XYZ file of N, CA and C in Angstrom:
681
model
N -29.184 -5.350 -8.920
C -28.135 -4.347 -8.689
C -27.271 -4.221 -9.941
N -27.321 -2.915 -10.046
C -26.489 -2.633 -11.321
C -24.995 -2.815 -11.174
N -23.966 -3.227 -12.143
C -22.311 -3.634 -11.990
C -21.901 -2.582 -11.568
N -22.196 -1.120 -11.560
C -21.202 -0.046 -10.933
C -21.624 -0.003 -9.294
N -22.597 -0.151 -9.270
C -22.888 -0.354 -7.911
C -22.600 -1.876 -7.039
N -22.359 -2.649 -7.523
C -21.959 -3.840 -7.183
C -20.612 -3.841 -7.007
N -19.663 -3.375 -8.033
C -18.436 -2.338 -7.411
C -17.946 -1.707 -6.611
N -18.964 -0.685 -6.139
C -19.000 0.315 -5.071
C -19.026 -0.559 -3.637
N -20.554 -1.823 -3.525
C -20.704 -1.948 -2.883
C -19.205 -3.590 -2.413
N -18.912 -3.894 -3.588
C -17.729 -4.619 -3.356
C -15.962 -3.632 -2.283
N -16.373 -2.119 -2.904
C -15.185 -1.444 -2.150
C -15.495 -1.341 -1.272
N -16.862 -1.517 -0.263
C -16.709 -1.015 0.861
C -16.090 -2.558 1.691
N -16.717 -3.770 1.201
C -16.576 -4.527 1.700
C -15.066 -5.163 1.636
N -14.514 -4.623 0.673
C -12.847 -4.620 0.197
C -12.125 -3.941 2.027
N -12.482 -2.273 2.009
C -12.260 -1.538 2.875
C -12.368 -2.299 4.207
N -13.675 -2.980 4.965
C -13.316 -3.654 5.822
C -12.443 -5.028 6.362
N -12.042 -5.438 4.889
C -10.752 -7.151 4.955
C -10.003 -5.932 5.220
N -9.464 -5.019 4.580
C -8.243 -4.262 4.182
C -8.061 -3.604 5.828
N -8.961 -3.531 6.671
C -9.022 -2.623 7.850
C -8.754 -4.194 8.921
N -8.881 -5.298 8.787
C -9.072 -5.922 9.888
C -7.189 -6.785 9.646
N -6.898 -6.955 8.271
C -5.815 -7.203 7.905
C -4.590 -6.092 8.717
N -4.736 -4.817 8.830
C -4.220 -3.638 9.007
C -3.830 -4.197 10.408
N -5.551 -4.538 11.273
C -5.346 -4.606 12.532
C -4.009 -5.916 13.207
N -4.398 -6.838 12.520
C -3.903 -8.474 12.361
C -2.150 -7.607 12.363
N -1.483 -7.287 11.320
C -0.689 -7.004 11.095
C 0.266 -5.729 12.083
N -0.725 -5.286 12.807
C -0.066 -4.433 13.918
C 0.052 -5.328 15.328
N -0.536 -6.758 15.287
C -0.774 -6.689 16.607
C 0.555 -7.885 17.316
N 0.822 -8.097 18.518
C 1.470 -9.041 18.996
C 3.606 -8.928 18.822
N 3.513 -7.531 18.453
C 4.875 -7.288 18.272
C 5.563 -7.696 19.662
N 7.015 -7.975 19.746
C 7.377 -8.899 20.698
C 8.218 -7.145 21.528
N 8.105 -7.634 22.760
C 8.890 -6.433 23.581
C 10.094 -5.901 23.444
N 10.860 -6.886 22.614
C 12.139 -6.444 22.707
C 12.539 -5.656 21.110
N 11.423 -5.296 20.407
C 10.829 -4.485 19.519
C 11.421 -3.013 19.480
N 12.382 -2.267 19.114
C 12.030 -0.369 19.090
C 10.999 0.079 19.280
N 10.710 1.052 19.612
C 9.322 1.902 19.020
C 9.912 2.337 18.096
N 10.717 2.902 17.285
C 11.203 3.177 16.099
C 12.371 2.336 15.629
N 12.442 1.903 14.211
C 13.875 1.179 13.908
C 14.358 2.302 12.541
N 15.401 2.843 12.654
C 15.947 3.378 11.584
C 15.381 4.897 11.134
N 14.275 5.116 12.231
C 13.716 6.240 11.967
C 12.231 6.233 11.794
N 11.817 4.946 10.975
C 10.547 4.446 10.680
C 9.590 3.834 11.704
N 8.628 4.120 11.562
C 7.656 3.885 12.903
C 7.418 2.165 12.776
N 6.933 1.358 11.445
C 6.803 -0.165 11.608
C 8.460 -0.383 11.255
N 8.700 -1.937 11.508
C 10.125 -2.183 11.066
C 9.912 -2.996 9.726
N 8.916 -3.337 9.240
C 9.195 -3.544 7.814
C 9.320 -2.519 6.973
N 9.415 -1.307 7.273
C 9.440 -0.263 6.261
C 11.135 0.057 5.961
N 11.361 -0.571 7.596
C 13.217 -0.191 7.690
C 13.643 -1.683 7.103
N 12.816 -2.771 6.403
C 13.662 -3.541 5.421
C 13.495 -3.123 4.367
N 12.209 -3.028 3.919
C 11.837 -2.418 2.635
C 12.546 -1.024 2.085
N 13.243 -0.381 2.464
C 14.017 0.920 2.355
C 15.425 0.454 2.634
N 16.135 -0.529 3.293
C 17.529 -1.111 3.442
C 18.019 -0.500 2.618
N 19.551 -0.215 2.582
C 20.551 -0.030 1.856
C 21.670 -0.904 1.979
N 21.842 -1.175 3.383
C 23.123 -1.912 3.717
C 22.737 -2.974 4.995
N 23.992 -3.752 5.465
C 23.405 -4.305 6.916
C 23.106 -3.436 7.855
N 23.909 -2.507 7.970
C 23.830 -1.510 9.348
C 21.790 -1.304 9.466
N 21.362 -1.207 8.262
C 20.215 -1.135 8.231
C 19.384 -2.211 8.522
N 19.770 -3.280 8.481
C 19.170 -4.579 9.049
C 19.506 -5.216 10.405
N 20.891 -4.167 11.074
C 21.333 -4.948 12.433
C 20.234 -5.066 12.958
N 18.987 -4.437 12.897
C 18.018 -4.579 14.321
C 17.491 -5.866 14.465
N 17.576 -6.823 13.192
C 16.520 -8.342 13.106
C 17.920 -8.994 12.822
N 19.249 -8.889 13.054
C 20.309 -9.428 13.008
C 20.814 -9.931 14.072
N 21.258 -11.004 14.029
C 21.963 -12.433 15.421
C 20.867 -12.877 16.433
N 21.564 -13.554 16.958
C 20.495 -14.821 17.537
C 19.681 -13.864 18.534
N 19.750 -13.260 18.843
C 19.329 -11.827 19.946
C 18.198 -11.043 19.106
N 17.880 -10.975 18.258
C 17.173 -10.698 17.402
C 15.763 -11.549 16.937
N 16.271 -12.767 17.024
C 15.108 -13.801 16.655
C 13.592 -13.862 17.163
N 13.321 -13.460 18.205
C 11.923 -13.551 18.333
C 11.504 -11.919 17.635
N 11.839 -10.857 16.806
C 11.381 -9.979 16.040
C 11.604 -10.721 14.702
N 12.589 -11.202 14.209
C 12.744 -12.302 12.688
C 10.982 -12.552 12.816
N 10.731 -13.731 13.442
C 9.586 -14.219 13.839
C 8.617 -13.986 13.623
N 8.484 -12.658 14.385
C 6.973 -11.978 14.545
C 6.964 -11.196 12.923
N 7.654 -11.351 12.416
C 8.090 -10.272 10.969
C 7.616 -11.445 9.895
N 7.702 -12.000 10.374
C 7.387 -13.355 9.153
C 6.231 -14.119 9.554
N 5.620 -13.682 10.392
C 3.734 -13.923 10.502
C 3.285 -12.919 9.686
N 4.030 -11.599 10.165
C 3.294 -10.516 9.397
C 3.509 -10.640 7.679
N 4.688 -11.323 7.311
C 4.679 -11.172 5.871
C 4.193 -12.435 4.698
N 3.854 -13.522 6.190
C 2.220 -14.423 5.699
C 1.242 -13.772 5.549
N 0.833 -12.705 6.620
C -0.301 -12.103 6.426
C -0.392 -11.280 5.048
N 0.865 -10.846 4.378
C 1.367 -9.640 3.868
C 0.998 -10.603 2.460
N 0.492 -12.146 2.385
C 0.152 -12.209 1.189
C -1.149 -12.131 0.737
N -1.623 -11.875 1.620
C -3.188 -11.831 1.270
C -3.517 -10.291 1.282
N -3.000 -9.415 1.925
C -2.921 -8.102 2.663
C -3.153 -7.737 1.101
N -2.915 -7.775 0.056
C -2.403 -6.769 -1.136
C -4.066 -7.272 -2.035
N -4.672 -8.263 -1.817
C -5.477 -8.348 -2.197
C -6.558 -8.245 -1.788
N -6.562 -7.456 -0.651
C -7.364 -7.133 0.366
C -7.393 -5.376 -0.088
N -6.699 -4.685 0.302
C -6.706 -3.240 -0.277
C -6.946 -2.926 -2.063
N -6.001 -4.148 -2.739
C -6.049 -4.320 -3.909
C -7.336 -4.412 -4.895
N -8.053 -5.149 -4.056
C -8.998 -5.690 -4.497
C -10.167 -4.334 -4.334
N -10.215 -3.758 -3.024
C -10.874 -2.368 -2.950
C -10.724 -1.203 -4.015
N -9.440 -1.384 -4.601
C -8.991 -0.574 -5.072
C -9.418 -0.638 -6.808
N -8.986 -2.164 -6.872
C -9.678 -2.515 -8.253
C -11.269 -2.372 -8.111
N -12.222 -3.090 -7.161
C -13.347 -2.876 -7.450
C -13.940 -1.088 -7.689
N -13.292 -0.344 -7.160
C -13.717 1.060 -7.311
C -13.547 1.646 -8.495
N -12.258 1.049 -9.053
C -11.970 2.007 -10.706
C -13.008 1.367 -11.655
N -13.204 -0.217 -11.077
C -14.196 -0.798 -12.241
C -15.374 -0.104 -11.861
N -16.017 0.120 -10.609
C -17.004 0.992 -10.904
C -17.527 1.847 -11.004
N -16.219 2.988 -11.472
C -16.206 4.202 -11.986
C -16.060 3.904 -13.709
N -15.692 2.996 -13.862
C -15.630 2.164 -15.316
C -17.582 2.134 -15.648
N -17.915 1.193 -14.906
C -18.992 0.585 -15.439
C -20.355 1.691 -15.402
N -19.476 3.005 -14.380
C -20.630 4.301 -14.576
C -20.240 5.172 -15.918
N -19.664 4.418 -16.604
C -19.260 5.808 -17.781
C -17.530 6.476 -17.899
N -16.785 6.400 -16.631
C -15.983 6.623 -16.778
C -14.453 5.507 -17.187
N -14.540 5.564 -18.121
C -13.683 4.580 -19.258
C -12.235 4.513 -18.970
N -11.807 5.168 -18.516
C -10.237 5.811 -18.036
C -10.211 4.908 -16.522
N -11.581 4.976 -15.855
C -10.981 4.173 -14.685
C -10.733 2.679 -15.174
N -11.004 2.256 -16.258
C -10.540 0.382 -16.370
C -8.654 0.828 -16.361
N -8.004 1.942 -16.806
C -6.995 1.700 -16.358
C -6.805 1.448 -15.104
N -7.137 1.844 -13.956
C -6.585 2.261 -12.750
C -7.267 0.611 -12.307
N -7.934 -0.493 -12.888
C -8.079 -1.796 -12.544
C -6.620 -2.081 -13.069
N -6.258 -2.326 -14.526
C -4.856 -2.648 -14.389
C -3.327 -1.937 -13.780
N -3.543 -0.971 -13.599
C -2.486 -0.334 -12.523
C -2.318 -0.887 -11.204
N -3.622 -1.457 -10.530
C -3.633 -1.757 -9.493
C -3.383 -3.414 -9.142
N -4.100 -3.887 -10.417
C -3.464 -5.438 -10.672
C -1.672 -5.471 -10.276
N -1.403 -4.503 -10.878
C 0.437 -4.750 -11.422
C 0.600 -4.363 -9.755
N 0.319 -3.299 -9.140
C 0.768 -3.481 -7.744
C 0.767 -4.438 -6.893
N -0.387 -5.221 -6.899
C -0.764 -6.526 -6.305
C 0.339 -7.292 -6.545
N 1.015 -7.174 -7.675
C 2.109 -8.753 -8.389
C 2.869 -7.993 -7.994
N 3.640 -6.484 -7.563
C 4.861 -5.792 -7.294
C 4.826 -6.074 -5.536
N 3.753 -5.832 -4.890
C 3.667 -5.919 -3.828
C 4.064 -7.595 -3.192
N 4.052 -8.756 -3.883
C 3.876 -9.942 -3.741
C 5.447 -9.977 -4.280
N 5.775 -9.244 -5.247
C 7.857 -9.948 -5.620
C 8.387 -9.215 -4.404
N 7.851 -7.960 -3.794
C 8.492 -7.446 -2.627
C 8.697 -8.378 -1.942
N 7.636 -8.669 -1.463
C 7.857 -10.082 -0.604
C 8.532 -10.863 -0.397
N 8.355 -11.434 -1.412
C 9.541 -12.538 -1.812
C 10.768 -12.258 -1.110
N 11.087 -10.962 -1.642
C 12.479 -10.405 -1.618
C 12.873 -10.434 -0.029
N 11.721 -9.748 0.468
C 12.104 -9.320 2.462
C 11.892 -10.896 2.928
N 11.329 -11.725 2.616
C 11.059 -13.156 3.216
C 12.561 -13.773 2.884
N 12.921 -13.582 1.772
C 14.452 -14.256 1.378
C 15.464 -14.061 2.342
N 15.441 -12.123 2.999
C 15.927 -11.298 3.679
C 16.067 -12.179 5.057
N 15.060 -12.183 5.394
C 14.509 -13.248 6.647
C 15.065 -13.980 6.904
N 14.808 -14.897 5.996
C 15.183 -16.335 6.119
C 16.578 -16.569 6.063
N 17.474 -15.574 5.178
C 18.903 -15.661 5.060
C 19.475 -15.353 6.370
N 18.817 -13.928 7.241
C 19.164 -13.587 8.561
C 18.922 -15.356 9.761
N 17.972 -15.766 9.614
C 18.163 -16.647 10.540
C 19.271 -17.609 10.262
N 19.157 -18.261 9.156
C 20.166 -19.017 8.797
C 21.727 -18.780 8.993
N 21.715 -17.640 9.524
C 23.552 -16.622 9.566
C 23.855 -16.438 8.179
N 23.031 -16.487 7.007
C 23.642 -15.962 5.851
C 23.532 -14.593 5.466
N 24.688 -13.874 4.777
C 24.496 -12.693 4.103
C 23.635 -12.598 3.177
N 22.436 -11.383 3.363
C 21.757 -11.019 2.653
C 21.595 -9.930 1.746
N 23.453 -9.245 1.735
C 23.298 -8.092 1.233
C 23.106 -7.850 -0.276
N 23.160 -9.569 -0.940
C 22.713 -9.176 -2.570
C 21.278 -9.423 -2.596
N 20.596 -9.136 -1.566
C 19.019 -9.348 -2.450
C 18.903 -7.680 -1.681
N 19.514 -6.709 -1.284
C 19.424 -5.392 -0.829
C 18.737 -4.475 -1.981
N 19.508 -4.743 -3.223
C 19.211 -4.263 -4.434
C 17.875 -4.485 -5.243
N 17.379 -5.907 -5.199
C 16.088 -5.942 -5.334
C 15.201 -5.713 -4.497
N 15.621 -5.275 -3.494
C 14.523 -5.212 -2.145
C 14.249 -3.592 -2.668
N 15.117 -3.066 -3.124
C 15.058 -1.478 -2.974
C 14.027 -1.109 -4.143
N 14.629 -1.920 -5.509
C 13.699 -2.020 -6.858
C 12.791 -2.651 -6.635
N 12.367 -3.536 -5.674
C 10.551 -3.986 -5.911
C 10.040 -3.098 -5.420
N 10.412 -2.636 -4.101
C 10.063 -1.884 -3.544
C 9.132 -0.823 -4.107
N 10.016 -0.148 -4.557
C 9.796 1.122 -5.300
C 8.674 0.738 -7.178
N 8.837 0.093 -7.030
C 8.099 -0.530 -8.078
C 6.525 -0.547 -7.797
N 6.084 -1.371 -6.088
C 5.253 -1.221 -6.166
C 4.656 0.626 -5.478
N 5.491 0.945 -4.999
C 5.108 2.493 -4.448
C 4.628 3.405 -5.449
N 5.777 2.714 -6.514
C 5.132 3.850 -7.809
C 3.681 3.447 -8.407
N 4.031 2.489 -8.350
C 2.565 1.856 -8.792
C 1.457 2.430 -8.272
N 1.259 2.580 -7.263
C 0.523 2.804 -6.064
C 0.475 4.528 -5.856
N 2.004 5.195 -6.317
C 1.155 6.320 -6.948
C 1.068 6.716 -7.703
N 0.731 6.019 -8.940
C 0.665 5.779 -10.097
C -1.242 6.162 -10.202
N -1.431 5.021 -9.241
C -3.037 4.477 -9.225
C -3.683 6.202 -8.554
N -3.327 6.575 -7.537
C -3.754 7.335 -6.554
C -3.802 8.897 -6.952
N -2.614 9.228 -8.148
C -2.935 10.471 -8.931
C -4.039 9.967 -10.069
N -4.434 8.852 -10.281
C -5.196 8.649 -11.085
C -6.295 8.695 -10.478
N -6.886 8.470 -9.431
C -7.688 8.580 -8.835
C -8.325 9.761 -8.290
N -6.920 10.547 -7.990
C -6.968 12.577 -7.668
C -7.784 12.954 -9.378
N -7.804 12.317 -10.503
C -7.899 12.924 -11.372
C -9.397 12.646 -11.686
N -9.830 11.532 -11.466
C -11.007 11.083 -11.685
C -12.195 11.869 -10.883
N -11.520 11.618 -9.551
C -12.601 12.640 -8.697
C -12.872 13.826 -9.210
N -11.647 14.910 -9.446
C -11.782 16.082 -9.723
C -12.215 16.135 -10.835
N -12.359 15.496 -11.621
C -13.020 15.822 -12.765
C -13.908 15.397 -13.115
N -15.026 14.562 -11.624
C -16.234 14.133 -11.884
C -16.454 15.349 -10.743
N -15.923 16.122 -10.554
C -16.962 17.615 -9.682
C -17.120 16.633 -8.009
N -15.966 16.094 -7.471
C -15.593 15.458 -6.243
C -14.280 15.937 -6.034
N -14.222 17.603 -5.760
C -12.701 17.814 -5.669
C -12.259 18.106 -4.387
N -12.952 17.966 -3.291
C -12.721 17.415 -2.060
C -11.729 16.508 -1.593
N -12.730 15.436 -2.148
C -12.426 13.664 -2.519
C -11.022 13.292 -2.910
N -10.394 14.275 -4.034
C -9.436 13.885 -5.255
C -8.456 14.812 -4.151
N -8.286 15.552 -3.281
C -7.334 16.022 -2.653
C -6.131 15.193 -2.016
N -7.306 14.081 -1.226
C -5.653 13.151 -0.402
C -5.271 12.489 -1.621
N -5.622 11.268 -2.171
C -4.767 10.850 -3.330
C -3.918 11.648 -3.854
N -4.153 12.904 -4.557
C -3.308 13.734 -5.121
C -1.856 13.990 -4.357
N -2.482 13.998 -2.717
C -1.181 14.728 -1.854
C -0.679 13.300 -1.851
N -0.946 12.352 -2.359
C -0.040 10.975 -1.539
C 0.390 10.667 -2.764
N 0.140 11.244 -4.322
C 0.741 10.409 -4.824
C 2.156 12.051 -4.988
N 2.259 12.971 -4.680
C 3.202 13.886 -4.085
C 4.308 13.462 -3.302
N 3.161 13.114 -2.237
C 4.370 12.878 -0.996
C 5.643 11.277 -1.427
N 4.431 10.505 -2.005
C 5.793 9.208 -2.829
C 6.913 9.972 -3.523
N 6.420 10.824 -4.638
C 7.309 11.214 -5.325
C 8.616 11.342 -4.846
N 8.353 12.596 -3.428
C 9.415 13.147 -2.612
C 9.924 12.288 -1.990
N 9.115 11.098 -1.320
C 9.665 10.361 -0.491
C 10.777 9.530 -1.063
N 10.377 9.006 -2.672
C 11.738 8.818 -3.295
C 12.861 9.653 -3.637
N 12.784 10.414 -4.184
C 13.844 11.706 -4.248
C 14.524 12.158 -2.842
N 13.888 12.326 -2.185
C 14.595 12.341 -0.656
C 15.546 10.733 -0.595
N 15.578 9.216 -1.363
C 16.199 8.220 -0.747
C 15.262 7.487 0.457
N 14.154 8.143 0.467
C 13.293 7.218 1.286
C 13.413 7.835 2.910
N 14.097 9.124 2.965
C 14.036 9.940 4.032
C 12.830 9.509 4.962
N 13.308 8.686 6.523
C 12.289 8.489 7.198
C 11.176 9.426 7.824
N 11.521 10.495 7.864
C 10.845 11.357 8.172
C 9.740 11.802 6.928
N 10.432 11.883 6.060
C 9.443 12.693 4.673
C 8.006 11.145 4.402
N 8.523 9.881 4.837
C 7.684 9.152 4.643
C 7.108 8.329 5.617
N 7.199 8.875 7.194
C 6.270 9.107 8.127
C 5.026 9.972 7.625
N 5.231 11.228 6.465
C 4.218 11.793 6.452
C 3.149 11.031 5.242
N 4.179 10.717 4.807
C 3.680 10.008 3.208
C 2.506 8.915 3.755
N 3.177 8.088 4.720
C 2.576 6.915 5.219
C 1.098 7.205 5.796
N 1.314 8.913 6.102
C -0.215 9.238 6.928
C -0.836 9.247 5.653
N -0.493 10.073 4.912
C -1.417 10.050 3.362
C -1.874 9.150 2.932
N -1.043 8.014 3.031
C -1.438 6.532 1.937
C -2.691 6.046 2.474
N -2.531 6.005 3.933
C -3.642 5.397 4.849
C -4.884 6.183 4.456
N -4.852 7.675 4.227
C -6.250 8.518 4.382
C -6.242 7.877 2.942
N -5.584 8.302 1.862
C -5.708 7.829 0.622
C -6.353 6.689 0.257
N -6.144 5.633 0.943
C -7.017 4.168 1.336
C -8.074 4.523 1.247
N -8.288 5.132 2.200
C -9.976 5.580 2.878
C -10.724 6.491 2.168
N -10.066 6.844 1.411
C -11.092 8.149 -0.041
C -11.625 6.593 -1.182
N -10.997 5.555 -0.800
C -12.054 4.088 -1.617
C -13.250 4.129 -1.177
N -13.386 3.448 0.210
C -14.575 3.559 0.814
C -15.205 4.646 0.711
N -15.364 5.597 1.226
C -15.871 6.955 1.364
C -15.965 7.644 -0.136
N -15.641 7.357 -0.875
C -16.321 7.841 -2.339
C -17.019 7.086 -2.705
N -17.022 5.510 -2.324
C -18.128 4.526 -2.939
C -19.323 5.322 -1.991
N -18.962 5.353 -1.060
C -20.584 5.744 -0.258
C -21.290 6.934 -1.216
N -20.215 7.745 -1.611
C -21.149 8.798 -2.374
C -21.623 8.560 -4.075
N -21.064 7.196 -4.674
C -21.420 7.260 -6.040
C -22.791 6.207 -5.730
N -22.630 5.439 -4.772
C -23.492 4.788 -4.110
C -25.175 5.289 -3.339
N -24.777 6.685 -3.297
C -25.775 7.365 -3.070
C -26.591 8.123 -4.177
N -25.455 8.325 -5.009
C -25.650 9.122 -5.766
C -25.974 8.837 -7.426
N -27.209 9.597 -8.268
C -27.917 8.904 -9.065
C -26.494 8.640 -10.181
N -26.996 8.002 -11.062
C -25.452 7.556 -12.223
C -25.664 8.795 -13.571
N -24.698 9.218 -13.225
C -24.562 11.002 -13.919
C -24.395 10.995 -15.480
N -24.116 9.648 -15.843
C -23.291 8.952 -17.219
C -24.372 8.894 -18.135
């Protein structure tokens, strides 16, 4: 098996950790849960976007603690999670790399740097956490929560217009459509302040955006090497 195809066939297998992680991470939320917190459909999105406490009352005082909890399984899971999509993400640019297209070894290091942005996020909302149980104020790590944040989003659509570009200009302009709209909808979703609504839609994008990994490996995978 040739390395671009060993690539390909590494993204699909990327795509299914990245899909069962997804599942892991939705499941076992405790009842006394919102269906929405702050506007946002998961409630780590309403830490990751914080501005102030009012934005954190929902995982705030002892009344709160079994969601603390269940938030901090998920952001164990949340360390492997980035190298799970990450890793899909890198294996695909390398093997759009190793077919000829030279421009995708960037979009391996773009996606590296998200992996390490996605992992200081962390840090940051786990600190968040842990300060909430303890009864300590957490409102000075608010500021880095907001800058990792956004650090790795950009990143991410950083990678994903790079990816709108690659397709379309390997004559896959189908393909290169959702990336393109998701690395859009980030844009706005920052300029809006992280408007929950504008990134309910964003969030649908990112997910299809995911899924143009898999589903383009199937077709370079099918398809003879054009290079």
């Amino acid at each position: 098996m040739t390395l671009d195809r060993l690539m390909f066939a590494l993204t699909l297998l990327g795509a299914v950790v990245t899909l069962i992680f997804a599942g892991l991470m939705q499941a076992g939320a405790p009842e006394s849960l919102p269906a929405s917190v702050n506007g946002f459909d998961r409630p780590i999105f309403a830490v990751y976007f914080a501005r102030s406490m009012e934005d954190l009352a929902f995982i705030t005082g002892p009344g709160a603690a079994a969601i603390r909890e269940w938030m901090q399984g998920i952001q164990a899971l949340d360390t492997w999670f980035p190298l799970a999509y990450g890793g899909m993400g890198m294996a695909f640019f390398a093997g759009l790399g190793f077919r000829g297209r030279k421009l995708a070894f960037l979009g391996v290091i773009i996606v590296a740097g998200a992996i390490g942005a996605d992992w200081a996020e962390n840090e940051v909302a786990n600190r968040i956490l842990a300060d909430l149980d303890s009864g300590t104020d957490p409102s000075a790590a608010l500021d880095a929560m907001w800058s990792h944040t956004w650090l790795k989003w950009g990143l991410i659509g950083a990678y994903s217009a790079l990816l709108s570009y690659l397709l379309a200009t390997d004559g896959r302009r189908l393909l290169a459509i959702i990336p393109g709209l998701a690395a859009i909808a980030l844009l706005a979703t920052y300029f809006t302040g992280a408007d929950p609504d504008v990134f309910r839609v964003t969030n649908y994008l990112l997910v299809a955006f995911m899924l143009t990994f898999p589903v383009a490996a199937v077709f370079y995978l099918r398809a003879r090497d054009r290079h």
